[in-house]
Amino acid sequence: ESLHSSIGLLGISAGSLLLAVHFYSLPRAAPLIPSTALGVLLLILSSLLAYAGIRRSLRNASLFLSLCLTISVFWCGYGVVFILGGQGVLNDTGDFRNALVPGLVTFTLALLIMAVVGFLCREVVLAMIASAVSLASAHEVAMHYSTAFGSSAVACNYMIVCLVGSYFALGRILYFLTKEKIALPGTDLAQKKTQEQIQSTSSSMNHFAVSGLILNMLSASVFGCRLLGVTGKLFVGQVPWLWAAGIYQTGICILSYRAMDVLMATFFGFTSILKFAGGYCLLYPIWQPEEPSFSQFAVLALFLALKSPVDGLYLLFYVAYCIALACRPKGFFEGGPQGVDVAIFVASALMTLIHLYNVKATAKIPTGKGAVKALLARSSFLKLREGADLHAPYLGYSKYADAEVLGYACSVLASFAITMTGDPQAPLATVVIPWVVVAGGILKLLSGSVAFARGKTLESSAFILYAVMWIIWGLTRYGGLYGTTRSFHAAVGIIAFMLFNVFIVFCTLFLNLAWFFYSLTFLLIAVSFLLDAIHALPAGYDIAATLIFGLVSFYCFLSALFNSIFAGSCLPMGRPIVQLSGMGGGTTKCLHLPARKASSVKRIADILKNGGTCGIPTDTVYVLVAACNWPDAVEKAHRSKRQAQDRPMSLWISSLKQLEPAKHLFTPLLWDFMEAAWPSPISLVVPRGGWVDFLGMKDSAKYVGTPQSIAIRIPDCSVTTHLIDLVGPIVVTSANPTGEADTTHHNQVYAKLGDKVDAVLCDGPSPENIASTVVDCTKIDSGNIGFFRVGIIPKSQVLQILEQVQKK
């Protein structure tokens, strides 16, 4: 538990030591550490801090996460600026100052907010580090504007960070050397862990939101500082801040999906596009008149206000920002959007304070969540989606919330952006990179990956295909690769994509109506790409095709957003055009329940006790089970996997206590061998006898084992044994049709057995890919055992257990 905290804090100390040395040696003619070397080292440390913060956050919420990610993005942008300076890119007078100041201003304020919250919540070590780095940044800003401030003040602040890091390291060393007897104040992570776990279980907040809000401050600072005259110009030296913010915000988007916060994840995905676009515009200063389509911000603000009115109001600043961008010919370079950037900077700082304080403190700053929930509770038309199944995946168990909202939104952005024609000699030069490639491509790849993780194979395939299409087409158009010599090659590639898409259109006939039109209208765009490549595009066709696809995508965006917030289907995706029975019908009767929840195990037990059949995880591969006192269920399991006569079903129990009443019917050697061998992945084939009646098998007995013997086992899996405790002895067979390979994932259970099972207990990949070892104990009293199958437990280990029992 202490590993990632130690890595994070010592990484911050190491970076601070580097910067302290740099600023102490700054008055010299040649700095001790060259700018390029310092930049590279800061980039390495920033990646280490990001890793430490994210890995620690997966276990519990902490101010540590926000501090690590904030200093990580700070040093990432800072390091790239130093590299640019070292390579001679920032040559003009004041370039270095104009490049550094927007980032320094942002992190001065952001780290000051963290320091205040840290002191209020008694996180003294983290608060001291945040305040020292904040003061160092403030002194560096002052140093750039006044010669009265020397670089030694900056170095002194970084030395304070080094001293705090040394104190933390000393505390951890003492803690381990004294075997947890001595713990210096602020270094006892075990106590913090307990407090944080209590907070994390009692709160459903997205703990990554703070870092995303600070990144919004960073991008707003770049343009706001220009408007206020803090910096002299907008140029390439500020691109590292914008693109570092965009890259990190894409990561925050993914982590927000992991935190099951669809709305904030979608919002951070949108804002990352703006950051990439802003950085691209500083690299490519010829801004043609265009209207970036960000109507989704207004829609997202409305839905986010239903979750938290304060968050909804915050998003309205971005609505105003996009309107200002669309109304001004030079976009990011105009005073109007820059004025909104200043407002966004202030609003983001306030939201950072609210979110950070509410994560750590017991007394919360009110954000209006309760009022909206109470208001909607009175409505008969709109009901908020709540409960344990809010983010239940289509198949199996996923660690991520549904990202389809972002996928549809990227389609809208990309399609509406390319309706601008621009200069025929350099078509769409300023539009393609920020909107088509970034929005339509990279973030759609993210949506496809998340959809795949949630079991939506067709949707994920479509998103990934369209993402590749947007990226390749966008880069081809932007790079000027369309020419008379290459038109044929481009056309062949587009035709290949069209063939893939025709297959997707066919598959969506069995999914729903909205997806059918979504894939069909993308085919119209592919046709326009093809006609453009061979220089046969009719006037207006491409605009009509992109508008139609954009409108269909916008409906899908609204529908997915609405259905993620509200119960019911006021904006339905429609029924399948071609209805299939079973798996292909677009819905599944088979429940998929996560094994990590006790409530899921209880639901599986209830299904088994009512005569159902279920797929469950074990200590080896997945198996199909039924309660042994339900003959119809046992027969159903026997039929569903087309059980061969030479592959009889086996019997599982959770403890030998269940056989205790029939102990006298087993020989002493066999009983002792069972005690020594279980629980384990060893199935023992024992003679059939009167003991079977003690388990209440009744008519089920004819499906289990052979007329002479039965295979019996106690699995070495807590979930499985707990289920047997609730249900009683169960009849077991492998969860695959006879003759096929063993089932090693919960999705394979449904893929192989279809809707013939009533539920699947999902636990991801099997711990082993090999089945149990089956031992013949019918002649054990003569001192001999045989092996029907040697599985995960080798023959030598089984013989060793028998030898020990015989000696005993």
Coordinates of C-alpha atoms in Angstrom, one line a residue, residues 3-537:
L3 CA 4.7 1.7 -2.5
H4 CA 2.9 4.2 -4.7
S5 CA 2.7 6.9 -2.0
S6 CA 6.5 6.5 -1.5
I7 CA 7.2 6.6 -5.3
G8 CA 5.0 9.7 -5.7
L9 CA 6.4 11.8 -2.8
L10 CA 10.0 10.8 -3.5
G11 CA 9.5 11.5 -7.2
I12 CA 8.3 15.0 -6.3
S13 CA 11.3 15.4 -4.0
A14 CA 13.7 14.3 -6.8
G15 CA 12.2 16.8 -9.3
S16 CA 12.3 19.6 -6.7
L17 CA 16.0 18.8 -6.1
L18 CA 16.7 19.1 -9.8
L19 CA 14.9 22.4 -10.0
A20 CA 16.6 23.7 -6.9
V21 CA 20.0 22.9 -8.4
H22 CA 18.9 24.6 -11.6
F23 CA 17.8 27.8 -10.0
Y24 CA 20.8 28.0 -7.7
S25 CA 23.1 27.8 -10.7
L26 CA 21.0 30.1 -12.9
P27 CA 23.0 33.3 -12.3
R28 CA 26.1 31.5 -13.6
A29 CA 27.0 31.9 -17.3
A30 CA 26.3 28.3 -18.0
P31 CA 23.7 26.5 -15.9
L32 CA 24.8 23.4 -14.1
I33 CA 22.0 21.3 -15.8
P34 CA 21.5 22.0 -19.5
S35 CA 17.9 23.0 -20.4
T36 CA 17.3 20.0 -22.7
A37 CA 18.6 17.5 -20.1
L38 CA 16.5 19.2 -17.4
G39 CA 13.4 19.0 -19.6
V40 CA 13.9 15.3 -20.4
L41 CA 14.4 14.5 -16.7
L42 CA 11.2 16.4 -15.8
L43 CA 9.2 14.4 -18.4
I44 CA 10.5 11.1 -17.0
L45 CA 9.5 12.2 -13.4
S46 CA 6.1 13.5 -14.6
S47 CA 5.3 10.0 -16.1
L48 CA 6.4 8.4 -12.8
L49 CA 4.1 10.7 -10.8
A50 CA 1.1 10.1 -13.1
Y51 CA 1.6 6.3 -12.6
A52 CA 1.9 6.6 -8.8
G53 CA -1.2 8.8 -8.5
I54 CA -3.4 6.7 -10.8
R55 CA -2.3 3.4 -9.2
R56 CA -2.9 4.6 -5.7
S57 CA -6.3 6.1 -6.7
L58 CA -7.6 2.7 -7.8
R59 CA -7.5 1.7 -4.2
N60 CA -8.9 4.7 -2.4
A61 CA -9.6 8.4 -2.9
S62 CA -6.9 10.8 -1.7
L63 CA -5.5 14.3 -2.0
F64 CA -2.4 12.5 -3.0
L65 CA -4.0 11.6 -6.4
S66 CA -4.8 15.3 -7.2
L67 CA -1.3 16.4 -6.1
C68 CA 0.5 13.8 -8.1
L69 CA -1.5 14.4 -11.3
T70 CA -1.2 18.2 -11.0
I71 CA 2.5 18.2 -10.5
S72 CA 2.9 15.6 -13.2
V73 CA 1.1 17.8 -15.8
F74 CA 3.0 20.8 -14.5
W75 CA 6.4 19.2 -15.1
C76 CA 5.3 17.7 -18.4
G77 CA 4.5 21.1 -19.9
Y78 CA 7.4 22.7 -18.0
G79 CA 9.9 20.1 -19.3
V80 CA 8.8 20.5 -22.9
V81 CA 9.2 24.3 -22.7
F82 CA 12.8 23.7 -21.3
I83 CA 13.5 21.4 -24.2
L84 CA 12.3 24.0 -26.7
G85 CA 14.5 26.6 -25.0
G86 CA 17.5 24.3 -25.1
Q87 CA 17.0 23.5 -28.8
G88 CA 16.9 27.2 -29.7
V89 CA 13.1 27.4 -30.6
L90 CA 12.5 30.2 -28.0
N91 CA 15.1 32.7 -29.3
D92 CA 13.3 36.1 -29.2
T93 CA 13.5 38.3 -26.2
G94 CA 10.7 37.4 -23.8
D95 CA 9.8 34.2 -25.5
F96 CA 10.8 32.0 -22.5
R97 CA 8.8 34.2 -20.2
N98 CA 5.7 34.2 -22.5
A99 CA 6.0 30.4 -22.7
L100 CA 6.3 29.7 -19.0
V101 CA 4.1 32.3 -17.3
P102 CA 0.6 30.9 -18.2
G103 CA 1.5 27.5 -16.7
L104 CA 3.2 29.0 -13.6
V105 CA 0.1 31.2 -12.9
T106 CA -2.2 28.2 -13.1
F107 CA -0.2 25.9 -10.9
T108 CA 0.5 28.6 -8.4
L109 CA -3.3 29.0 -7.8
A110 CA -4.1 25.3 -8.1
L111 CA -1.5 24.1 -5.7
L112 CA -2.4 26.9 -3.3
I113 CA -6.0 25.6 -3.3
M114 CA -4.7 22.1 -2.6
A115 CA -2.5 23.4 0.3
V116 CA -5.5 25.1 1.9
V117 CA -7.6 22.0 1.7
G118 CA -4.7 19.9 2.9
F119 CA -4.2 22.0 6.0
L120 CA -8.0 22.1 6.7
C121 CA -8.2 18.3 6.4
R122 CA -4.9 17.6 8.3
E123 CA -2.9 16.3 5.4
V124 CA 0.1 18.3 6.6
V125 CA 2.8 16.6 4.5
L126 CA 0.9 16.9 1.3
A127 CA -0.2 20.5 2.1
M128 CA 3.4 21.6 2.8
I129 CA 4.6 20.1 -0.5
A130 CA 1.7 21.8 -2.4
S131 CA 2.3 25.2 -0.7
A132 CA 6.1 25.0 -1.3
V133 CA 5.7 24.3 -5.0
S134 CA 3.0 27.0 -5.2
L135 CA 5.3 29.6 -3.7
A136 CA 8.2 28.5 -6.0
S137 CA 5.9 29.0 -9.0
A138 CA 4.8 32.4 -7.7
H139 CA 8.4 33.5 -7.1
E140 CA 9.4 32.3 -10.6
V141 CA 6.6 34.5 -12.1
A142 CA 7.8 37.5 -10.1
M143 CA 11.4 36.7 -11.2
H144 CA 10.4 36.9 -14.8
Y145 CA 8.9 40.4 -14.4
S146 CA 11.3 42.0 -11.9
T147 CA 15.0 41.8 -11.5
A148 CA 14.6 42.5 -7.7
F149 CA 13.5 38.8 -7.3
G150 CA 16.5 36.4 -7.6
S151 CA 16.3 32.8 -8.5
S152 CA 17.5 31.8 -5.0
A153 CA 14.0 32.3 -3.6
V154 CA 12.6 29.8 -6.1
A155 CA 15.4 27.3 -5.2
C156 CA 14.7 27.7 -1.5
N157 CA 11.1 26.7 -1.9
Y158 CA 12.1 23.6 -3.9
M159 CA 14.5 22.8 -1.1
I160 CA 11.6 22.9 1.4
V161 CA 9.9 20.2 -0.8
C162 CA 13.1 18.1 -0.6
L163 CA 13.2 18.4 3.2
V164 CA 9.6 17.3 3.5
G165 CA 10.3 14.4 1.2
S166 CA 13.3 13.5 3.3
Y167 CA 11.2 13.6 6.5
F168 CA 8.6 11.3 4.8
A169 CA 11.3 8.9 3.7
L170 CA 12.8 8.8 7.2
G171 CA 9.4 8.1 8.7
R172 CA 8.8 5.2 6.3
I173 CA 12.3 3.7 7.0
L174 CA 11.7 4.0 10.8
Y175 CA 8.3 2.4 10.4
F176 CA 9.7 -0.7 8.7
L177 CA 12.9 -1.0 10.8
T178 CA 10.9 -0.8 14.1
K179 CA 8.2 -3.2 12.7
E180 CA 5.5 -0.5 12.8
K181 CA 6.2 0.6 16.4
I182 CA 7.5 4.1 15.5
A183 CA 5.5 6.2 13.0
L184 CA 6.4 9.9 12.5
P185 CA 3.3 12.2 12.3
G186 CA 2.0 12.3 8.8
T187 CA 3.8 9.2 7.6
D188 CA 1.5 6.5 8.9
L189 CA -0.2 5.3 5.8
A190 CA -2.2 2.5 7.4
Q191 CA -4.3 5.0 9.4
K192 CA -4.8 7.1 6.3
K193 CA -5.9 4.0 4.3
T194 CA -8.7 3.2 6.8
Q195 CA -10.0 6.8 6.8
E196 CA -9.9 7.0 3.0
Q197 CA -11.7 3.7 2.5
I198 CA -14.5 4.9 4.8
Q199 CA -14.7 8.1 2.8
S200 CA -14.6 6.3 -0.6
T201 CA -17.4 3.9 0.3
S202 CA -19.6 6.7 1.6
S203 CA -19.1 8.9 -1.4
S204 CA -19.9 8.4 -5.0
M205 CA -17.9 11.4 -6.2
N206 CA -15.6 11.2 -9.2
H207 CA -12.2 11.8 -7.5
F208 CA -10.5 12.5 -10.9
A209 CA -12.7 15.5 -11.6
V210 CA -10.4 17.8 -9.6
S211 CA -7.5 17.1 -11.9
G212 CA -9.7 17.7 -15.0
L213 CA -10.8 21.1 -13.6
I214 CA -7.2 22.1 -13.1
L215 CA -6.4 21.2 -16.7
N216 CA -9.3 23.5 -17.7
M217 CA -7.6 26.3 -15.7
L218 CA -4.4 25.6 -17.6
S219 CA -5.8 26.0 -21.1
A220 CA -7.8 29.0 -20.1
S221 CA -4.7 30.6 -18.6
V222 CA -2.8 30.5 -21.9
F223 CA -5.4 32.6 -23.8
G224 CA -6.5 34.7 -20.8
C225 CA -3.0 35.8 -20.0
R226 CA -2.7 37.2 -23.5
L227 CA -6.0 39.2 -23.2
L228 CA -4.9 40.7 -19.8
G229 CA -1.4 41.6 -21.1
V230 CA 0.4 39.2 -18.8
T231 CA 2.0 37.6 -21.9
G232 CA 3.0 39.5 -25.1
K233 CA 1.8 37.0 -27.7
L234 CA 0.4 33.6 -28.5
F235 CA 3.0 31.4 -30.2
V236 CA 4.5 27.9 -30.4
G237 CA 6.1 28.1 -26.9
Q238 CA 2.6 27.8 -25.2
V239 CA 1.6 24.7 -27.2
P240 CA 3.2 22.3 -24.6
W241 CA 0.8 23.6 -21.9
L242 CA -2.3 23.1 -24.2
W243 CA -1.3 19.7 -25.5
A244 CA -0.1 18.4 -22.1
A245 CA -3.6 19.5 -20.8
G246 CA -5.3 17.7 -23.8
I247 CA -3.3 14.5 -23.3
Y248 CA -3.9 14.4 -19.6
Q249 CA -7.5 15.3 -20.0
T250 CA -8.0 12.3 -22.3
G251 CA -6.6 10.2 -19.6
I252 CA -8.9 11.8 -17.0
C253 CA -11.8 11.0 -19.4
I254 CA -10.9 7.3 -19.4
L255 CA -10.5 7.3 -15.6
S256 CA -13.8 9.1 -15.2
Y257 CA -15.4 6.2 -17.1
R258 CA -13.7 3.9 -14.7
A259 CA -15.2 6.0 -11.9
M260 CA -18.7 5.3 -13.5
D261 CA -19.2 9.0 -14.2
V262 CA -20.5 9.2 -17.8
L263 CA -21.4 12.9 -17.8
M264 CA -18.1 14.2 -16.5
A265 CA -16.1 11.7 -18.7
T266 CA -18.0 13.0 -21.8
F267 CA -17.3 16.6 -20.7
F268 CA -13.6 16.0 -20.2
G269 CA -13.5 14.3 -23.6
F270 CA -15.0 17.4 -25.2
T271 CA -12.7 19.8 -23.5
S272 CA -9.6 17.8 -24.5
I273 CA -10.6 18.4 -28.1
L274 CA -10.7 22.1 -27.5
K275 CA -7.2 21.9 -26.0
F276 CA -5.8 20.0 -28.9
A277 CA -7.5 22.4 -31.3
G278 CA -6.1 25.5 -29.4
G279 CA -2.6 24.1 -29.5
Y280 CA -2.9 23.2 -33.2
C281 CA -4.1 26.8 -34.0
L282 CA -0.9 28.2 -32.3
L283 CA 1.1 25.9 -34.6
Y284 CA -1.0 26.8 -37.6
P285 CA -1.8 30.5 -37.2
I286 CA -3.8 30.9 -40.4
W287 CA -7.3 30.5 -39.0
Q288 CA -10.0 30.4 -41.7
P289 CA -13.5 31.5 -40.9
E290 CA -15.4 28.4 -39.6
E291 CA -18.0 27.5 -37.0
P292 CA -16.9 24.7 -34.7
S293 CA -19.9 22.7 -33.8
F294 CA -20.2 22.3 -30.0
S295 CA -23.9 22.3 -29.5
Q296 CA -23.3 19.2 -27.3
F297 CA -22.0 21.4 -24.5
A298 CA -25.4 23.0 -24.1
V299 CA -27.1 19.6 -24.0
L300 CA -24.5 18.2 -21.6
A301 CA -24.9 21.2 -19.4
L302 CA -28.6 20.6 -19.1
F303 CA -28.1 16.9 -18.2
L304 CA -25.2 17.6 -15.8
A305 CA -27.4 20.2 -14.0
L306 CA -29.8 17.3 -13.2
K307 CA -26.9 15.6 -11.4
S308 CA -25.5 18.8 -9.8
P309 CA -26.7 22.3 -10.6
V310 CA -23.3 23.8 -9.8
D311 CA -21.7 21.5 -12.4
G312 CA -24.4 22.4 -14.9
L313 CA -23.8 26.1 -14.4
Y314 CA -20.0 25.6 -14.9
L315 CA -20.7 23.9 -18.2
L316 CA -22.6 27.0 -19.4
F317 CA -19.3 28.8 -19.4
Y318 CA -18.1 26.4 -22.1
V319 CA -21.4 26.9 -24.0
A320 CA -20.6 30.7 -24.1
Y321 CA -17.0 29.9 -25.1
C322 CA -18.0 27.8 -28.1
I323 CA -20.5 30.5 -29.1
A324 CA -17.7 33.1 -28.9
L325 CA -15.4 30.9 -31.0
A326 CA -18.1 30.4 -33.6
C327 CA -18.9 34.1 -33.9
R328 CA -15.4 35.4 -34.3
P329 CA -13.5 34.9 -37.6
K330 CA -10.1 34.2 -35.9
G331 CA -11.4 31.9 -33.1
F332 CA -8.9 31.5 -30.3
F333 CA -7.0 34.7 -31.3
E334 CA -10.0 37.0 -30.8
G335 CA -10.7 39.0 -27.6
G336 CA -14.2 37.6 -27.2
P337 CA -13.2 33.9 -26.6
Q338 CA -10.2 35.0 -24.6
G339 CA -12.5 37.0 -22.3
V340 CA -14.6 33.9 -21.7
D341 CA -11.3 32.0 -21.0
V342 CA -10.7 34.4 -18.1
A343 CA -14.2 33.6 -16.7
I344 CA -13.5 29.9 -17.2
F345 CA -10.2 30.2 -15.3
V346 CA -12.0 31.7 -12.3
A347 CA -14.9 29.3 -12.4
S348 CA -12.6 26.3 -12.7
A349 CA -10.6 27.5 -9.7
L350 CA -13.8 27.7 -7.6
M351 CA -15.0 24.3 -8.9
T352 CA -11.6 22.8 -8.0
L353 CA -12.0 24.1 -4.5
I354 CA -15.5 22.8 -4.1
H355 CA -14.7 19.3 -5.5
L356 CA -11.4 18.9 -3.6
Y357 CA -12.9 20.0 -0.3
N358 CA -16.0 17.8 -0.7
V359 CA -13.8 14.8 -1.5
K360 CA -11.8 15.2 1.8
A361 CA -14.1 16.9 4.3
T362 CA -16.9 15.4 6.2
A363 CA -19.0 18.7 6.1
K364 CA -19.7 19.3 2.4
I365 CA -20.1 22.5 0.4
P366 CA -23.7 22.3 -1.0
T367 CA -23.9 21.8 -4.8
G368 CA -27.7 21.3 -5.0
K369 CA -27.7 17.5 -5.7
G370 CA -30.3 16.8 -3.1
A371 CA -32.7 19.5 -4.3
V372 CA -32.7 18.2 -7.9
K373 CA -33.2 14.6 -6.8
A374 CA -36.1 15.6 -4.5
L375 CA -37.7 17.6 -7.4
L376 CA -37.4 14.7 -9.9
A377 CA -38.8 12.3 -7.3
R378 CA -42.1 14.1 -7.6
S379 CA -42.2 13.8 -11.4
S380 CA -44.2 11.0 -12.9
F381 CA -42.6 11.5 -16.3
L382 CA -38.9 11.6 -15.5
K383 CA -37.3 9.1 -13.1
L384 CA -33.6 9.1 -12.4
R385 CA -31.8 5.8 -13.0
E386 CA -30.3 4.6 -9.7
G387 CA -29.3 1.4 -8.0
A388 CA -26.8 -1.3 -8.3
D389 CA -27.5 -2.0 -11.9
L390 CA -27.1 1.6 -13.1
H391 CA -23.9 0.8 -15.0
A392 CA -24.5 -3.0 -15.6
P393 CA -22.8 -4.0 -18.8
Y394 CA -24.5 -5.7 -21.7
L395 CA -22.5 -8.9 -21.1
G396 CA -20.3 -9.8 -18.2
Y397 CA -18.7 -7.4 -15.8
S398 CA -16.9 -4.2 -16.8
K399 CA -14.8 -1.7 -14.8
Y400 CA -15.9 1.1 -17.1
A401 CA -19.2 3.0 -17.7
D402 CA -20.7 3.2 -21.1
A403 CA -18.8 5.5 -23.5
E404 CA -21.3 5.5 -26.4
V405 CA -22.4 9.1 -25.6
L406 CA -18.9 10.3 -26.4
G407 CA -18.7 8.1 -29.5
Y408 CA -21.9 9.6 -31.0
A409 CA -20.8 13.1 -30.0
C410 CA -17.5 12.7 -31.9
S411 CA -19.4 11.7 -35.0
V412 CA -21.4 14.9 -34.7
L413 CA -18.3 17.1 -34.3
A414 CA -16.4 15.5 -37.2
S415 CA -19.3 15.5 -39.6
F416 CA -20.4 19.1 -39.0
A417 CA -16.8 20.3 -39.2
I418 CA -16.1 19.0 -42.7
T419 CA -19.2 20.7 -44.1
M420 CA -16.9 23.8 -44.5
T421 CA -15.4 23.8 -47.9
G422 CA -12.6 26.4 -47.5
D423 CA -9.8 27.0 -50.1
P424 CA -10.0 24.4 -52.9
Q425 CA -6.2 24.4 -53.2
A426 CA -5.8 23.5 -49.5
P427 CA -9.2 21.9 -48.6
L428 CA -10.2 21.9 -45.0
A429 CA -6.7 22.6 -43.9
T430 CA -7.6 24.2 -40.6
V431 CA -10.6 22.0 -39.9
V432 CA -9.4 18.5 -40.4
I433 CA -6.8 18.1 -37.6
P434 CA -8.6 19.5 -34.6
W435 CA -12.1 18.3 -35.3
V436 CA -12.0 15.3 -37.7
V437 CA -8.8 13.6 -36.6
V438 CA -9.0 14.3 -32.9
A439 CA -12.7 14.2 -32.4
G440 CA -13.8 11.7 -35.0
G441 CA -10.7 9.5 -34.6
I442 CA -8.9 9.3 -31.4
L443 CA -11.8 9.7 -29.0
K444 CA -14.0 7.3 -31.1
L445 CA -11.2 4.7 -30.7
L446 CA -11.6 5.2 -26.9
S447 CA -15.4 4.8 -27.1
G448 CA -14.9 1.6 -29.2
S449 CA -12.4 0.1 -26.7
V450 CA -14.8 0.8 -23.8
A451 CA -17.7 -0.7 -25.7
F452 CA -15.7 -3.8 -26.3
A453 CA -14.9 -4.1 -22.6
R454 CA -18.6 -3.9 -21.9
G455 CA -19.5 -6.8 -24.2
K456 CA -20.8 -4.7 -27.1
T457 CA -18.9 -6.4 -29.9
L458 CA -20.8 -4.9 -32.9
E459 CA -20.9 -1.4 -31.6
S460 CA -17.2 -1.4 -30.7
S461 CA -16.3 -2.8 -34.1
A462 CA -18.2 0.0 -35.8
F463 CA -16.7 2.8 -33.6
I464 CA -13.2 1.5 -34.2
L465 CA -13.7 1.2 -38.0
Y466 CA -15.2 4.7 -38.2
A467 CA -12.3 6.0 -36.1
V468 CA -9.7 4.5 -38.4
M469 CA -11.6 6.0 -41.4
W470 CA -11.7 9.5 -39.9
I471 CA -8.0 9.4 -39.0
I472 CA -6.8 8.1 -42.3
W473 CA -9.0 10.3 -44.4
G474 CA -8.3 13.4 -42.3
L475 CA -4.5 13.0 -42.4
T476 CA -4.6 12.2 -46.1
R477 CA -6.6 15.4 -46.9
Y478 CA -4.5 17.5 -44.5
G479 CA -1.2 16.1 -45.9
G480 CA -2.2 16.9 -49.5
L481 CA -1.9 13.3 -50.5
Y482 CA -4.9 13.6 -52.8
G483 CA -3.5 14.0 -56.3
T484 CA -3.8 12.6 -59.8
T485 CA -1.2 9.9 -59.1
R486 CA -2.7 8.7 -55.8
S487 CA -6.4 8.9 -56.5
F488 CA -6.7 5.3 -57.5
H489 CA -4.9 4.0 -54.3
A490 CA -7.1 6.2 -52.1
A491 CA -10.2 5.0 -53.9
V492 CA -9.2 1.3 -53.4
G493 CA -8.7 1.9 -49.7
I494 CA -12.1 3.7 -49.3
I495 CA -13.9 0.8 -51.2
A496 CA -12.4 -1.6 -48.7
F497 CA -13.8 0.4 -45.8
M498 CA -17.2 0.6 -47.6
L499 CA -17.2 -3.2 -47.8
F500 CA -16.5 -3.5 -44.1
N501 CA -19.3 -1.0 -43.4
V502 CA -21.8 -2.9 -45.6
F503 CA -21.3 -5.9 -43.3
I504 CA -21.8 -3.6 -40.2
V505 CA -25.0 -2.2 -41.8
F506 CA -26.2 -5.8 -42.3
C507 CA -25.4 -6.7 -38.7
T508 CA -27.3 -3.7 -37.4
L509 CA -30.5 -5.0 -38.9
F510 CA -30.5 -7.4 -35.9
L511 CA -29.5 -4.7 -33.3
N512 CA -31.8 -1.6 -33.5
L513 CA -33.2 1.0 -35.8
A514 CA -31.0 3.9 -34.7
W515 CA -27.8 1.9 -35.3
F516 CA -29.0 0.8 -38.7
F517 CA -29.5 4.5 -39.8
Y518 CA -26.2 5.5 -38.1
S519 CA -24.2 2.9 -40.0
L520 CA -26.1 3.5 -43.3
T521 CA -25.6 7.3 -43.2
F522 CA -21.9 6.8 -42.6
L523 CA -21.9 4.8 -45.9
L524 CA -23.1 8.0 -47.6
I525 CA -20.0 9.8 -46.2
A526 CA -17.7 7.0 -47.4
V527 CA -19.3 7.4 -50.9
S528 CA -18.5 11.1 -50.8
F529 CA -14.9 10.3 -49.8
L530 CA -14.7 8.0 -52.8
L531 CA -16.1 10.5 -55.2
D532 CA -13.8 13.1 -53.9
A533 CA -10.8 10.9 -54.3
I534 CA -11.6 10.2 -58.0
H535 CA -12.5 13.9 -58.6
A536 CA -16.2 13.1 -59.4
L537 CA -17.9 14.7 -56.4

